[in-house]
Each structure stands twice: as C-alpha cells, then as structure tokens.
Amino acid sequence: PLANRPGPTATRRNPSSLVSPSNPDQLGGAFALASSRAARIRPLLDASLSASARADHAVEDAAASLLTALAGRDSVMQAARAAAEAAALASSRRAKLCLAAALQKERLALEGLLETAKAAEEALGIADIREDLATLAKVMGRGIAGGNEG
C-alpha cells in the first residue's frame, strides 16, 4: 500500500498555518489542492501499475519458458541415457556371443587334436619295433635280424 511507504519529508509548518475545520474556506482550498495533486499523480500511478503488471507477466512467461526448456532438456538427456545404456547392453551381448562362438571353435579344434594324440598313443603302444625291422628286412631282401650276411 502506498500509505505505508515513506514519502518525501515535509517541512514543518507553523500550526497556525494548518487547515482548521473551523475555517471552511481553508478546508475547501485544501481539498482542491489535494484533488489536483491526486489528479496529477493518478495517471502516473496507473502507468506504473500497468508497467508493473506487464513486467510481472513477462517474468512469469520467462520462468515458464525456462522451466519448459529445462524439462525438455531433461527429457532429451533421459532418452539419450536410456539409448546409451541399451546400446552398451546390446554391444556387450554381441561381444559375449562372439567370444562364446570363438571358444566353441577352439574347443572343437582342441578336441580334434586330442583325438589325434590318442590315436598316436595307441599306435605307439602297440608298435613292436623289432618285428617291424624284421618285416622291413624281408621286404628288402636282407636279413638284418640274424646278423651280418653279405
């Protein structure tokens, strides 16, 4: 309220110069003076109130726009974060599948080598070198097994 605001300081007047209710001529002049001042101040007050209301609406609009922009930014950030997490999860799953396939191929290759090694061990276990040399000598026509002929 305007009544509570400190205004310009008034100079102190002599109490005898103040308007007295007992003097109607002075009272009428005081009302006319107050009325003319009010008439000059009213347009300024109206313009000030109007400007204040416009500024208040502008601040509210700016605040609403800022909140909308921040909410949109938050939504975009949340969507980007969700997309990044989904991409990382899909990439990890693909890497796991790739490694599992490579491991399976390595297992098959090692199992093949193990089978070959087992077969070689069995062949080595049943081999009789003296008999194989005797067979070789017969085929070639020499008798190595019995001594020196020849």
mmCIF file of C-alpha atoms in Angstrom:
data_model
loop_
_atom_site.group_PDB
_atom_site.id
_atom_site.type_symbol
_atom_site.label_atom_id
_atom_site.label_comp_id
_atom_site.label_asym_id
_atom_site.label_seq_id
_atom_site.Cartn_x
_atom_site.Cartn_y
_atom_site.Cartn_z
ATOM 1 C CA PRO A 1 0.000 0.000 0.000
ATOM 2 C CA LEU A 2 1.105 3.487 -0.772
ATOM 3 C CA ALA A 3 0.173 4.767 2.691
ATOM 4 C CA ASN A 4 2.903 2.688 4.329
ATOM 5 C CA ARG A 5 5.670 3.879 2.022
ATOM 6 C CA PRO A 6 7.934 6.625 3.244
ATOM 7 C CA GLY A 7 7.411 9.694 1.173
ATOM 8 C CA PRO A 8 9.328 12.905 0.745
ATOM 9 C CA THR A 9 9.926 14.648 4.014
ATOM 10 C CA ALA A 10 7.635 17.567 4.565
ATOM 11 C CA THR A 11 8.845 20.786 6.004
ATOM 12 C CA ARG A 12 7.368 21.572 9.360
ATOM 13 C CA ARG A 13 4.804 24.275 9.243
ATOM 14 C CA ASN A 14 3.584 26.606 11.786
ATOM 15 C CA PRO A 15 0.494 25.076 13.449
ATOM 16 C CA SER A 16 -1.405 28.255 12.831
ATOM 17 C CA SER A 17 -0.963 27.821 9.045
ATOM 18 C CA LEU A 18 -2.583 24.338 9.002
ATOM 19 C CA VAL A 19 -6.091 23.896 7.754
ATOM 20 C CA SER A 20 -8.564 24.139 10.544
ATOM 21 C CA PRO A 21 -12.021 22.528 10.425
ATOM 22 C CA SER A 22 -13.406 25.681 11.898
ATOM 23 C CA ASN A 23 -12.420 27.653 8.765
ATOM 24 C CA PRO A 24 -14.432 26.278 5.784
ATOM 25 C CA ASP A 25 -12.593 28.430 3.245
ATOM 26 C CA GLN A 26 -9.284 26.883 4.193
ATOM 27 C CA LEU A 27 -10.825 23.418 4.180
ATOM 28 C CA GLY A 28 -12.201 23.828 0.639
ATOM 29 C CA GLY A 29 -8.834 25.081 -0.609
ATOM 30 C CA ALA A 30 -7.073 22.104 0.971
ATOM 31 C CA PHE A 31 -9.466 19.665 -0.711
ATOM 32 C CA ALA A 32 -8.967 21.402 -4.044
ATOM 33 C CA LEU A 33 -5.180 21.196 -3.620
ATOM 34 C CA ALA A 34 -5.306 17.508 -2.648
ATOM 35 C CA SER A 35 -7.669 16.773 -5.511
ATOM 36 C CA SER A 36 -5.427 18.457 -8.075
ATOM 37 C CA ARG A 37 -2.395 16.597 -6.738
ATOM 38 C CA ALA A 38 -4.309 13.317 -6.884
ATOM 39 C CA ALA A 39 -5.389 14.117 -10.440
ATOM 40 C CA ARG A 40 -1.721 14.625 -11.448
ATOM 41 C CA ILE A 41 -0.479 11.550 -9.596
ATOM 42 C CA ARG A 42 -3.243 9.152 -10.712
ATOM 43 C CA PRO A 43 -2.060 8.806 -14.366
ATOM 44 C CA LEU A 44 1.493 8.234 -13.166
ATOM 45 C CA LEU A 45 0.288 5.650 -10.669
ATOM 46 C CA ASP A 46 -1.837 3.927 -13.314
ATOM 47 C CA ALA A 47 1.095 3.838 -15.745
ATOM 48 C CA SER A 48 3.366 2.487 -13.015
ATOM 49 C CA LEU A 49 0.870 -0.222 -12.056
ATOM 50 C CA SER A 50 0.379 -1.134 -15.697
ATOM 51 C CA ALA A 51 4.139 -1.367 -16.293
ATOM 52 C CA SER A 52 4.487 -3.424 -13.123
ATOM 53 C CA ALA A 53 1.769 -5.831 -14.272
ATOM 54 C CA ARG A 54 3.407 -6.171 -17.709
ATOM 55 C CA ALA A 55 6.795 -6.828 -16.093
ATOM 56 C CA ASP A 56 5.218 -9.400 -13.773
ATOM 57 C CA HIS A 57 3.640 -11.212 -16.748
ATOM 58 C CA ALA A 58 6.933 -11.071 -18.651
ATOM 59 C CA VAL A 59 8.788 -12.615 -15.698
ATOM 60 C CA GLU A 60 6.138 -15.335 -15.369
ATOM 61 C CA ASP A 61 6.340 -16.076 -19.098
ATOM 62 C CA ALA A 62 10.141 -16.206 -18.993
ATOM 63 C CA ALA A 63 10.075 -18.511 -15.965
ATOM 64 C CA ALA A 64 7.555 -20.798 -17.658
ATOM 65 C CA SER A 65 9.661 -20.860 -20.828
ATOM 66 C CA LEU A 66 12.774 -21.682 -18.830
ATOM 67 C CA LEU A 67 11.019 -24.485 -16.969
ATOM 68 C CA THR A 68 9.709 -25.872 -20.249
ATOM 69 C CA ALA A 69 13.171 -25.756 -21.797
ATOM 70 C CA LEU A 70 14.717 -27.434 -18.748
ATOM 71 C CA ALA A 71 12.042 -30.130 -18.760
ATOM 72 C CA GLY A 72 12.664 -30.728 -22.467
ATOM 73 C CA ARG A 73 16.412 -30.872 -21.851
ATOM 74 C CA ASP A 74 15.876 -33.347 -19.015
ATOM 75 C CA SER A 75 13.678 -35.478 -21.271
ATOM 76 C CA VAL A 76 16.320 -35.447 -24.006
ATOM 77 C CA MET A 77 19.044 -36.342 -21.512
ATOM 78 C CA GLN A 78 16.970 -39.208 -20.107
ATOM 79 C CA ALA A 79 16.259 -40.522 -23.597
ATOM 80 C CA ALA A 80 19.944 -40.241 -24.544
ATOM 81 C CA ARG A 81 20.988 -42.028 -21.364
ATOM 82 C CA ALA A 82 18.471 -44.823 -21.988
ATOM 83 C CA ALA A 83 19.652 -45.186 -25.594
ATOM 84 C CA ALA A 84 23.301 -45.297 -24.500
ATOM 85 C CA GLU A 85 22.534 -47.959 -21.900
ATOM 86 C CA ALA A 86 20.606 -50.027 -24.442
ATOM 87 C CA ALA A 87 23.469 -49.745 -26.954
ATOM 88 C CA ALA A 88 26.037 -50.746 -24.324
ATOM 89 C CA LEU A 89 23.916 -53.727 -23.291
ATOM 90 C CA ALA A 90 23.431 -54.859 -26.896
ATOM 91 C CA SER A 91 27.147 -54.438 -27.589
ATOM 92 C CA SER A 92 28.034 -56.473 -24.509
ATOM 93 C CA ARG A 93 25.636 -59.242 -25.510
ATOM 94 C CA ARG A 94 27.122 -59.365 -29.018
ATOM 95 C CA ALA A 95 30.657 -59.469 -27.622
ATOM 96 C CA LYS A 96 29.662 -62.343 -25.329
ATOM 97 C CA LEU A 97 28.124 -64.271 -28.228
ATOM 98 C CA CYS A 98 31.227 -63.668 -30.363
ATOM 99 C CA LEU A 99 33.534 -64.883 -27.595
ATOM 100 C CA ALA A 100 31.343 -67.938 -26.978
ATOM 101 C CA ALA A 101 31.478 -68.831 -30.689
ATOM 102 C CA ALA A 102 35.276 -68.407 -30.774
ATOM 103 C CA LEU A 103 35.615 -70.544 -27.648
ATOM 104 C CA GLN A 104 33.423 -73.267 -29.167
ATOM 105 C CA LYS A 105 35.586 -73.335 -32.312
ATOM 106 C CA GLU A 106 38.730 -73.529 -30.178
ATOM 107 C CA ARG A 107 37.208 -76.370 -28.153
ATOM 108 C CA LEU A 108 36.407 -78.328 -31.329
ATOM 109 C CA ALA A 109 39.930 -77.795 -32.633
ATOM 110 C CA LEU A 110 41.452 -78.938 -29.332
ATOM 111 C CA GLU A 111 39.180 -81.972 -29.200
ATOM 112 C CA GLY A 112 40.353 -82.884 -32.717
ATOM 113 C CA LEU A 113 43.991 -82.592 -31.611
ATOM 114 C CA LEU A 114 43.244 -84.722 -28.546
ATOM 115 C CA GLU A 115 41.698 -87.454 -30.696
ATOM 116 C CA THR A 116 44.761 -87.383 -32.973
ATOM 117 C CA ALA A 117 47.081 -87.598 -29.941
ATOM 118 C CA LYS A 118 45.095 -90.537 -28.514
ATOM 119 C CA ALA A 119 45.282 -92.368 -31.834
ATOM 120 C CA ALA A 120 49.043 -91.741 -31.988
ATOM 121 C CA GLU A 121 49.462 -93.031 -28.425
ATOM 122 C CA GLU A 122 47.531 -96.186 -29.260
ATOM 123 C CA ALA A 123 49.585 -96.751 -32.413
ATOM 124 C CA LEU A 124 52.787 -96.197 -30.469
ATOM 125 C CA GLY A 125 51.674 -98.520 -27.694
ATOM 126 C CA ILE A 126 51.036 -101.467 -29.980
ATOM 127 C CA ALA A 127 54.089 -100.984 -32.151
ATOM 128 C CA ASP A 128 56.816 -103.692 -31.956
ATOM 129 C CA ILE A 129 59.980 -102.174 -33.383
ATOM 130 C CA ARG A 130 61.927 -105.462 -33.675
ATOM 131 C CA GLU A 131 59.090 -107.067 -35.629
ATOM 132 C CA ASP A 132 58.754 -104.022 -37.865
ATOM 133 C CA LEU A 133 62.503 -104.123 -38.649
ATOM 134 C CA ALA A 134 62.309 -107.842 -39.465
ATOM 135 C CA THR A 135 59.410 -107.228 -41.804
ATOM 136 C CA LEU A 136 61.317 -104.422 -43.468
ATOM 137 C CA ALA A 137 64.357 -106.642 -43.947
ATOM 138 C CA LYS A 138 62.320 -109.392 -45.576
ATOM 139 C CA VAL A 139 60.728 -106.915 -47.916
ATOM 140 C CA MET A 140 64.099 -105.501 -48.924
ATOM 141 C CA GLY A 141 65.695 -108.905 -49.163
ATOM 142 C CA ARG A 142 68.248 -108.571 -46.441
ATOM 143 C CA GLY A 143 68.372 -110.430 -43.193
ATOM 144 C CA ILE A 144 69.235 -107.743 -40.655
ATOM 145 C CA ALA A 145 67.607 -109.505 -37.756
ATOM 146 C CA GLY A 146 70.013 -112.502 -37.665
ATOM 147 C CA GLY A 147 73.396 -110.901 -38.152
ATOM 148 C CA ASN A 148 75.777 -109.932 -40.971
ATOM 149 C CA GLU A 149 75.098 -111.683 -44.244
ATOM 150 C CA GLY A 150 76.665 -110.481 -47.032
#
